[in-house]
Amino acid sequence: MRFKTAFFISFFFCIFSAFGQRTLRGKTIDQFLESAIGITIFDKDTIKIGQSDLNGYFQIKLPKETDKLIFAGVGYEWATITVSKECENQEIILFLATTYDFMSPRKVDRHRKKEFEKLPELHSQAFQKGIFETEKPCVIRKFESYQPK
């Protein structure tokens, strides 16, 4: 009798945990359309939930209520994206981290924003070369300023 009760309770929790998650897959590349390997994926509380492989591909399970992901890697700028509820294939373009010596924060942000505005064009190029599966990005990403407020 105890075995049946324990089995039923564990089965019940497994079902609820399966319905409370969704699977996302995708690919990370850099601005030169090369695979970004070893990119760590965090949720908004910076808890590690996955990592990209040697070809830039990843597959993660995340709770349904998770709406933001952070992609971080050595030598890359962090990218914060908003996860769309309809999209299960996330294709992310990361920028290489650079140093800006002898520039004001405002000038640095102008340079970074200029690169950021090229994202749709880079995504289209990656699709045309067969790197990405979708023609238009389904991630929502906003420019994040380095300038203190």
JSON list of C-alpha atoms in Angstrom, two decimals:
[
{"chain": "A", "resi": 1, "resn": "MET", "atom": "CA", "xyz": [0.00, 0.00, 0.00]},
{"chain": "A", "resi": 2, "resn": "ARG", "atom": "CA", "xyz": [2.84, 2.39, 0.83]},
{"chain": "A", "resi": 3, "resn": "PHE", "atom": "CA", "xyz": [4.53, 1.65, -2.46]},
{"chain": "A", "resi": 4, "resn": "LYS", "atom": "CA", "xyz": [1.35, 2.49, -4.41]},
{"chain": "A", "resi": 5, "resn": "THR", "atom": "CA", "xyz": [0.89, 5.75, -2.48]},
{"chain": "A", "resi": 6, "resn": "ALA", "atom": "CA", "xyz": [4.52, 6.78, -2.95]},
{"chain": "A", "resi": 7, "resn": "PHE", "atom": "CA", "xyz": [4.36, 5.89, -6.64]},
{"chain": "A", "resi": 8, "resn": "PHE", "atom": "CA", "xyz": [1.15, 7.88, -7.14]},
{"chain": "A", "resi": 9, "resn": "ILE", "atom": "CA", "xyz": [2.54, 10.95, -5.38]},
{"chain": "A", "resi": 10, "resn": "SER", "atom": "CA", "xyz": [5.81, 10.89, -7.35]},
{"chain": "A", "resi": 11, "resn": "PHE", "atom": "CA", "xyz": [3.91, 10.38, -10.62]},
{"chain": "A", "resi": 12, "resn": "PHE", "atom": "CA", "xyz": [1.64, 13.31, -9.74]},
{"chain": "A", "resi": 13, "resn": "PHE", "atom": "CA", "xyz": [4.60, 15.64, -9.16]},
{"chain": "A", "resi": 14, "resn": "CYS", "atom": "CA", "xyz": [6.32, 14.51, -12.36]},
{"chain": "A", "resi": 15, "resn": "ILE", "atom": "CA", "xyz": [3.25, 15.40, -14.40]},
{"chain": "A", "resi": 16, "resn": "PHE", "atom": "CA", "xyz": [2.98, 18.86, -12.85]},
{"chain": "A", "resi": 17, "resn": "SER", "atom": "CA", "xyz": [6.68, 19.57, -13.29]},
{"chain": "A", "resi": 18, "resn": "ALA", "atom": "CA", "xyz": [6.46, 18.57, -16.97]},
{"chain": "A", "resi": 19, "resn": "PHE", "atom": "CA", "xyz": [3.56, 20.95, -17.59]},
{"chain": "A", "resi": 20, "resn": "GLY", "atom": "CA", "xyz": [5.35, 23.78, -15.81]},
{"chain": "A", "resi": 21, "resn": "GLN", "atom": "CA", "xyz": [8.30, 23.77, -18.23]},
{"chain": "A", "resi": 22, "resn": "ARG", "atom": "CA", "xyz": [8.99, 24.35, -21.87]},
{"chain": "A", "resi": 23, "resn": "THR", "atom": "CA", "xyz": [11.96, 23.50, -24.02]},
{"chain": "A", "resi": 24, "resn": "LEU", "atom": "CA", "xyz": [13.86, 26.13, -25.97]},
{"chain": "A", "resi": 25, "resn": "ARG", "atom": "CA", "xyz": [16.51, 25.41, -28.51]},
{"chain": "A", "resi": 26, "resn": "GLY", "atom": "CA", "xyz": [18.61, 27.67, -30.61]},
{"chain": "A", "resi": 27, "resn": "LYS", "atom": "CA", "xyz": [21.99, 28.84, -31.79]},
{"chain": "A", "resi": 28, "resn": "THR", "atom": "CA", "xyz": [24.43, 31.54, -30.75]},
{"chain": "A", "resi": 29, "resn": "ILE", "atom": "CA", "xyz": [26.74, 33.28, -33.21]},
{"chain": "A", "resi": 30, "resn": "ASP", "atom": "CA", "xyz": [28.90, 36.39, -33.11]},
{"chain": "A", "resi": 31, "resn": "GLN", "atom": "CA", "xyz": [28.66, 39.48, -35.30]},
{"chain": "A", "resi": 32, "resn": "PHE", "atom": "CA", "xyz": [31.00, 37.86, -37.85]},
{"chain": "A", "resi": 33, "resn": "LEU", "atom": "CA", "xyz": [28.55, 34.95, -38.29]},
{"chain": "A", "resi": 34, "resn": "GLU", "atom": "CA", "xyz": [30.86, 32.48, -36.54]},
{"chain": "A", "resi": 35, "resn": "SER", "atom": "CA", "xyz": [29.57, 30.07, -33.88]},
{"chain": "A", "resi": 36, "resn": "ALA", "atom": "CA", "xyz": [29.75, 31.44, -30.36]},
{"chain": "A", "resi": 37, "resn": "ILE", "atom": "CA", "xyz": [30.82, 28.45, -28.27]},
{"chain": "A", "resi": 38, "resn": "GLY", "atom": "CA", "xyz": [30.53, 27.98, -24.54]},
{"chain": "A", "resi": 39, "resn": "ILE", "atom": "CA", "xyz": [27.95, 30.70, -24.03]},
{"chain": "A", "resi": 40, "resn": "THR", "atom": "CA", "xyz": [26.34, 30.37, -20.62]},
{"chain": "A", "resi": 41, "resn": "ILE", "atom": "CA", "xyz": [22.59, 30.93, -20.40]},
{"chain": "A", "resi": 42, "resn": "PHE", "atom": "CA", "xyz": [21.15, 32.41, -17.21]},
{"chain": "A", "resi": 43, "resn": "ASP", "atom": "CA", "xyz": [17.64, 33.27, -16.12]},
{"chain": "A", "resi": 44, "resn": "LYS", "atom": "CA", "xyz": [16.89, 36.80, -14.88]},
{"chain": "A", "resi": 45, "resn": "ASP", "atom": "CA", "xyz": [18.14, 35.87, -11.40]},
{"chain": "A", "resi": 46, "resn": "THR", "atom": "CA", "xyz": [21.50, 34.81, -12.92]},
{"chain": "A", "resi": 47, "resn": "ILE", "atom": "CA", "xyz": [20.96, 31.14, -12.19]},
{"chain": "A", "resi": 48, "resn": "LYS", "atom": "CA", "xyz": [22.69, 29.02, -14.84]},
{"chain": "A", "resi": 49, "resn": "ILE", "atom": "CA", "xyz": [20.21, 27.02, -16.88]},
{"chain": "A", "resi": 50, "resn": "GLY", "atom": "CA", "xyz": [22.28, 25.95, -19.87]},
{"chain": "A", "resi": 51, "resn": "GLN", "atom": "CA", "xyz": [25.26, 26.38, -22.15]},
{"chain": "A", "resi": 52, "resn": "SER", "atom": "CA", "xyz": [25.91, 26.32, -25.88]},
{"chain": "A", "resi": 53, "resn": "ASP", "atom": "CA", "xyz": [27.96, 23.48, -27.36]},
{"chain": "A", "resi": 54, "resn": "LEU", "atom": "CA", "xyz": [30.99, 23.57, -29.66]},
{"chain": "A", "resi": 55, "resn": "ASN", "atom": "CA", "xyz": [28.80, 24.51, -32.63]},
{"chain": "A", "resi": 56, "resn": "GLY", "atom": "CA", "xyz": [26.87, 27.22, -30.78]},
{"chain": "A", "resi": 57, "resn": "TYR", "atom": "CA", "xyz": [23.69, 25.14, -30.37]},
{"chain": "A", "resi": 58, "resn": "PHE", "atom": "CA", "xyz": [21.79, 24.89, -27.11]},
{"chain": "A", "resi": 59, "resn": "GLN", "atom": "CA", "xyz": [18.67, 23.26, -25.73]},
{"chain": "A", "resi": 60, "resn": "ILE", "atom": "CA", "xyz": [17.29, 24.27, -22.34]},
{"chain": "A", "resi": 61, "resn": "LYS", "atom": "CA", "xyz": [14.24, 23.60, -20.22]},
{"chain": "A", "resi": 62, "resn": "LEU", "atom": "CA", "xyz": [12.85, 26.58, -18.41]},
{"chain": "A", "resi": 63, "resn": "PRO", "atom": "CA", "xyz": [9.77, 27.30, -16.34]},
{"chain": "A", "resi": 64, "resn": "LYS", "atom": "CA", "xyz": [6.83, 28.74, -18.24]},
{"chain": "A", "resi": 65, "resn": "GLU", "atom": "CA", "xyz": [6.92, 31.92, -16.15]},
{"chain": "A", "resi": 66, "resn": "THR", "atom": "CA", "xyz": [10.51, 32.72, -17.22]},
{"chain": "A", "resi": 67, "resn": "ASP", "atom": "CA", "xyz": [10.41, 35.64, -19.62]},
{"chain": "A", "resi": 68, "resn": "LYS", "atom": "CA", "xyz": [14.02, 36.90, -19.68]},
{"chain": "A", "resi": 69, "resn": "LEU", "atom": "CA", "xyz": [17.29, 35.14, -20.47]},
{"chain": "A", "resi": 70, "resn": "ILE", "atom": "CA", "xyz": [20.87, 36.37, -20.24]},
{"chain": "A", "resi": 71, "resn": "PHE", "atom": "CA", "xyz": [23.52, 35.06, -22.63]},
{"chain": "A", "resi": 72, "resn": "ALA", "atom": "CA", "xyz": [27.09, 35.54, -21.39]},
{"chain": "A", "resi": 73, "resn": "GLY", "atom": "CA", "xyz": [30.44, 34.28, -22.52]},
{"chain": "A", "resi": 74, "resn": "VAL", "atom": "CA", "xyz": [34.11, 35.07, -22.19]},
{"chain": "A", "resi": 75, "resn": "GLY", "atom": "CA", "xyz": [34.98, 37.76, -24.70]},
{"chain": "A", "resi": 76, "resn": "TYR", "atom": "CA", "xyz": [31.35, 38.64, -25.47]},
{"chain": "A", "resi": 77, "resn": "GLU", "atom": "CA", "xyz": [29.02, 41.38, -24.29]},
{"chain": "A", "resi": 78, "resn": "TRP", "atom": "CA", "xyz": [26.13, 40.07, -22.22]},
{"chain": "A", "resi": 79, "resn": "ALA", "atom": "CA", "xyz": [22.84, 39.95, -24.08]},
{"chain": "A", "resi": 80, "resn": "THR", "atom": "CA", "xyz": [19.50, 40.12, -22.28]},
{"chain": "A", "resi": 81, "resn": "ILE", "atom": "CA", "xyz": [16.55, 38.92, -24.32]},
{"chain": "A", "resi": 82, "resn": "THR", "atom": "CA", "xyz": [12.84, 38.66, -23.70]},
{"chain": "A", "resi": 83, "resn": "VAL", "atom": "CA", "xyz": [11.56, 35.18, -24.47]},
{"chain": "A", "resi": 84, "resn": "SER", "atom": "CA", "xyz": [8.54, 35.08, -26.73]},
{"chain": "A", "resi": 85, "resn": "LYS", "atom": "CA", "xyz": [5.80, 32.65, -25.67]},
{"chain": "A", "resi": 86, "resn": "GLU", "atom": "CA", "xyz": [5.23, 31.47, -29.26]},
{"chain": "A", "resi": 87, "resn": "CYS", "atom": "CA", "xyz": [8.84, 30.95, -30.28]},
{"chain": "A", "resi": 88, "resn": "GLU", "atom": "CA", "xyz": [10.77, 27.82, -29.32]},
{"chain": "A", "resi": 89, "resn": "ASN", "atom": "CA", "xyz": [13.79, 28.47, -31.56]},
{"chain": "A", "resi": 90, "resn": "GLN", "atom": "CA", "xyz": [15.99, 31.28, -30.24]},
{"chain": "A", "resi": 91, "resn": "GLU", "atom": "CA", "xyz": [18.69, 32.54, -32.58]},
{"chain": "A", "resi": 92, "resn": "ILE", "atom": "CA", "xyz": [21.05, 34.94, -30.84]},
{"chain": "A", "resi": 93, "resn": "ILE", "atom": "CA", "xyz": [23.77, 37.19, -32.25]},
{"chain": "A", "resi": 94, "resn": "LEU", "atom": "CA", "xyz": [26.36, 38.25, -29.67]},
{"chain": "A", "resi": 95, "resn": "PHE", "atom": "CA", "xyz": [28.84, 41.09, -29.95]},
{"chain": "A", "resi": 96, "resn": "LEU", "atom": "CA", "xyz": [32.49, 40.68, -29.10]},
{"chain": "A", "resi": 97, "resn": "ALA", "atom": "CA", "xyz": [33.49, 42.67, -26.03]},
{"chain": "A", "resi": 98, "resn": "THR", "atom": "CA", "xyz": [35.87, 45.49, -26.83]},
{"chain": "A", "resi": 99, "resn": "THR", "atom": "CA", "xyz": [37.64, 48.12, -24.80]},
{"chain": "A", "resi": 100, "resn": "TYR", "atom": "CA", "xyz": [37.06, 51.76, -25.50]},
{"chain": "A", "resi": 101, "resn": "ASP", "atom": "CA", "xyz": [40.08, 53.68, -24.29]},
{"chain": "A", "resi": 102, "resn": "PHE", "atom": "CA", "xyz": [39.91, 57.44, -23.91]},
{"chain": "A", "resi": 103, "resn": "MET", "atom": "CA", "xyz": [36.22, 57.71, -24.89]},
{"chain": "A", "resi": 104, "resn": "SER", "atom": "CA", "xyz": [33.37, 59.17, -22.94]},
{"chain": "A", "resi": 105, "resn": "PRO", "atom": "CA", "xyz": [30.52, 56.84, -21.95]},
{"chain": "A", "resi": 106, "resn": "ARG", "atom": "CA", "xyz": [28.24, 58.72, -24.34]},
{"chain": "A", "resi": 107, "resn": "LYS", "atom": "CA", "xyz": [30.57, 58.12, -27.30]},
{"chain": "A", "resi": 108, "resn": "VAL", "atom": "CA", "xyz": [30.97, 54.45, -26.36]},
{"chain": "A", "resi": 109, "resn": "ASP", "atom": "CA", "xyz": [27.18, 54.04, -26.34]},
{"chain": "A", "resi": 110, "resn": "ARG", "atom": "CA", "xyz": [26.93, 55.72, -29.76]},
{"chain": "A", "resi": 111, "resn": "HIS", "atom": "CA", "xyz": [29.39, 53.17, -31.19]},
{"chain": "A", "resi": 112, "resn": "ARG", "atom": "CA", "xyz": [27.63, 50.26, -29.50]},
{"chain": "A", "resi": 113, "resn": "LYS", "atom": "CA", "xyz": [24.16, 51.44, -30.61]},
{"chain": "A", "resi": 114, "resn": "LYS", "atom": "CA", "xyz": [25.38, 51.74, -34.21]},
{"chain": "A", "resi": 115, "resn": "GLU", "atom": "CA", "xyz": [26.47, 48.07, -34.09]},
{"chain": "A", "resi": 116, "resn": "PHE", "atom": "CA", "xyz": [23.26, 47.05, -32.31]},
{"chain": "A", "resi": 117, "resn": "GLU", "atom": "CA", "xyz": [21.14, 48.55, -35.10]},
{"chain": "A", "resi": 118, "resn": "LYS", "atom": "CA", "xyz": [22.78, 46.11, -37.55]},
{"chain": "A", "resi": 119, "resn": "LEU", "atom": "CA", "xyz": [21.21, 43.08, -35.81]},
{"chain": "A", "resi": 120, "resn": "PRO", "atom": "CA", "xyz": [18.26, 42.60, -38.25]},
{"chain": "A", "resi": 121, "resn": "GLU", "atom": "CA", "xyz": [20.65, 42.78, -41.22]},
{"chain": "A", "resi": 122, "resn": "LEU", "atom": "CA", "xyz": [23.06, 40.30, -39.58]},
{"chain": "A", "resi": 123, "resn": "HIS", "atom": "CA", "xyz": [20.18, 37.94, -38.84]},
{"chain": "A", "resi": 124, "resn": "SER", "atom": "CA", "xyz": [19.08, 38.11, -42.48]},
{"chain": "A", "resi": 125, "resn": "GLN", "atom": "CA", "xyz": [22.63, 37.35, -43.65]},
{"chain": "A", "resi": 126, "resn": "ALA", "atom": "CA", "xyz": [22.84, 34.37, -41.28]},
{"chain": "A", "resi": 127, "resn": "PHE", "atom": "CA", "xyz": [19.53, 33.05, -42.67]},
{"chain": "A", "resi": 128, "resn": "GLN", "atom": "CA", "xyz": [20.71, 33.44, -46.27]},
{"chain": "A", "resi": 129, "resn": "LYS", "atom": "CA", "xyz": [23.91, 31.51, -45.48]},
{"chain": "A", "resi": 130, "resn": "GLY", "atom": "CA", "xyz": [21.90, 28.72, -43.83]},
{"chain": "A", "resi": 131, "resn": "ILE", "atom": "CA", "xyz": [23.20, 29.42, -40.31]},
{"chain": "A", "resi": 132, "resn": "PHE", "atom": "CA", "xyz": [19.79, 30.36, -38.91]},
{"chain": "A", "resi": 133, "resn": "GLU", "atom": "CA", "xyz": [16.47, 28.62, -39.57]},
{"chain": "A", "resi": 134, "resn": "THR", "atom": "CA", "xyz": [14.17, 31.66, -39.45]},
{"chain": "A", "resi": 135, "resn": "GLU", "atom": "CA", "xyz": [14.32, 34.70, -41.70]},
{"chain": "A", "resi": 136, "resn": "LYS", "atom": "CA", "xyz": [13.29, 37.17, -39.00]},
{"chain": "A", "resi": 137, "resn": "PRO", "atom": "CA", "xyz": [14.43, 37.08, -35.37]},
{"chain": "A", "resi": 138, "resn": "CYS", "atom": "CA", "xyz": [11.82, 36.01, -32.87]},
{"chain": "A", "resi": 139, "resn": "VAL", "atom": "CA", "xyz": [13.74, 37.33, -29.87]},
{"chain": "A", "resi": 140, "resn": "ILE", "atom": "CA", "xyz": [13.00, 40.68, -28.34]},
{"chain": "A", "resi": 141, "resn": "ARG", "atom": "CA", "xyz": [16.18, 42.51, -27.47]},
{"chain": "A", "resi": 142, "resn": "LYS", "atom": "CA", "xyz": [16.66, 46.13, -26.44]},
{"chain": "A", "resi": 143, "resn": "PHE", "atom": "CA", "xyz": [19.80, 48.20, -26.44]},
{"chain": "A", "resi": 144, "resn": "GLU", "atom": "CA", "xyz": [21.39, 48.41, -22.99]},
{"chain": "A", "resi": 145, "resn": "SER", "atom": "CA", "xyz": [23.46, 51.48, -22.28]},
{"chain": "A", "resi": 146, "resn": "TYR", "atom": "CA", "xyz": [26.75, 51.35, -20.42]},
{"chain": "A", "resi": 147, "resn": "GLN", "atom": "CA", "xyz": [26.35, 54.98, -19.46]},
{"chain": "A", "resi": 148, "resn": "PRO", "atom": "CA", "xyz": [25.45, 55.48, -15.79]},
{"chain": "A", "resi": 149, "resn": "LYS", "atom": "CA", "xyz": [22.10, 57.12, -15.23]}
]
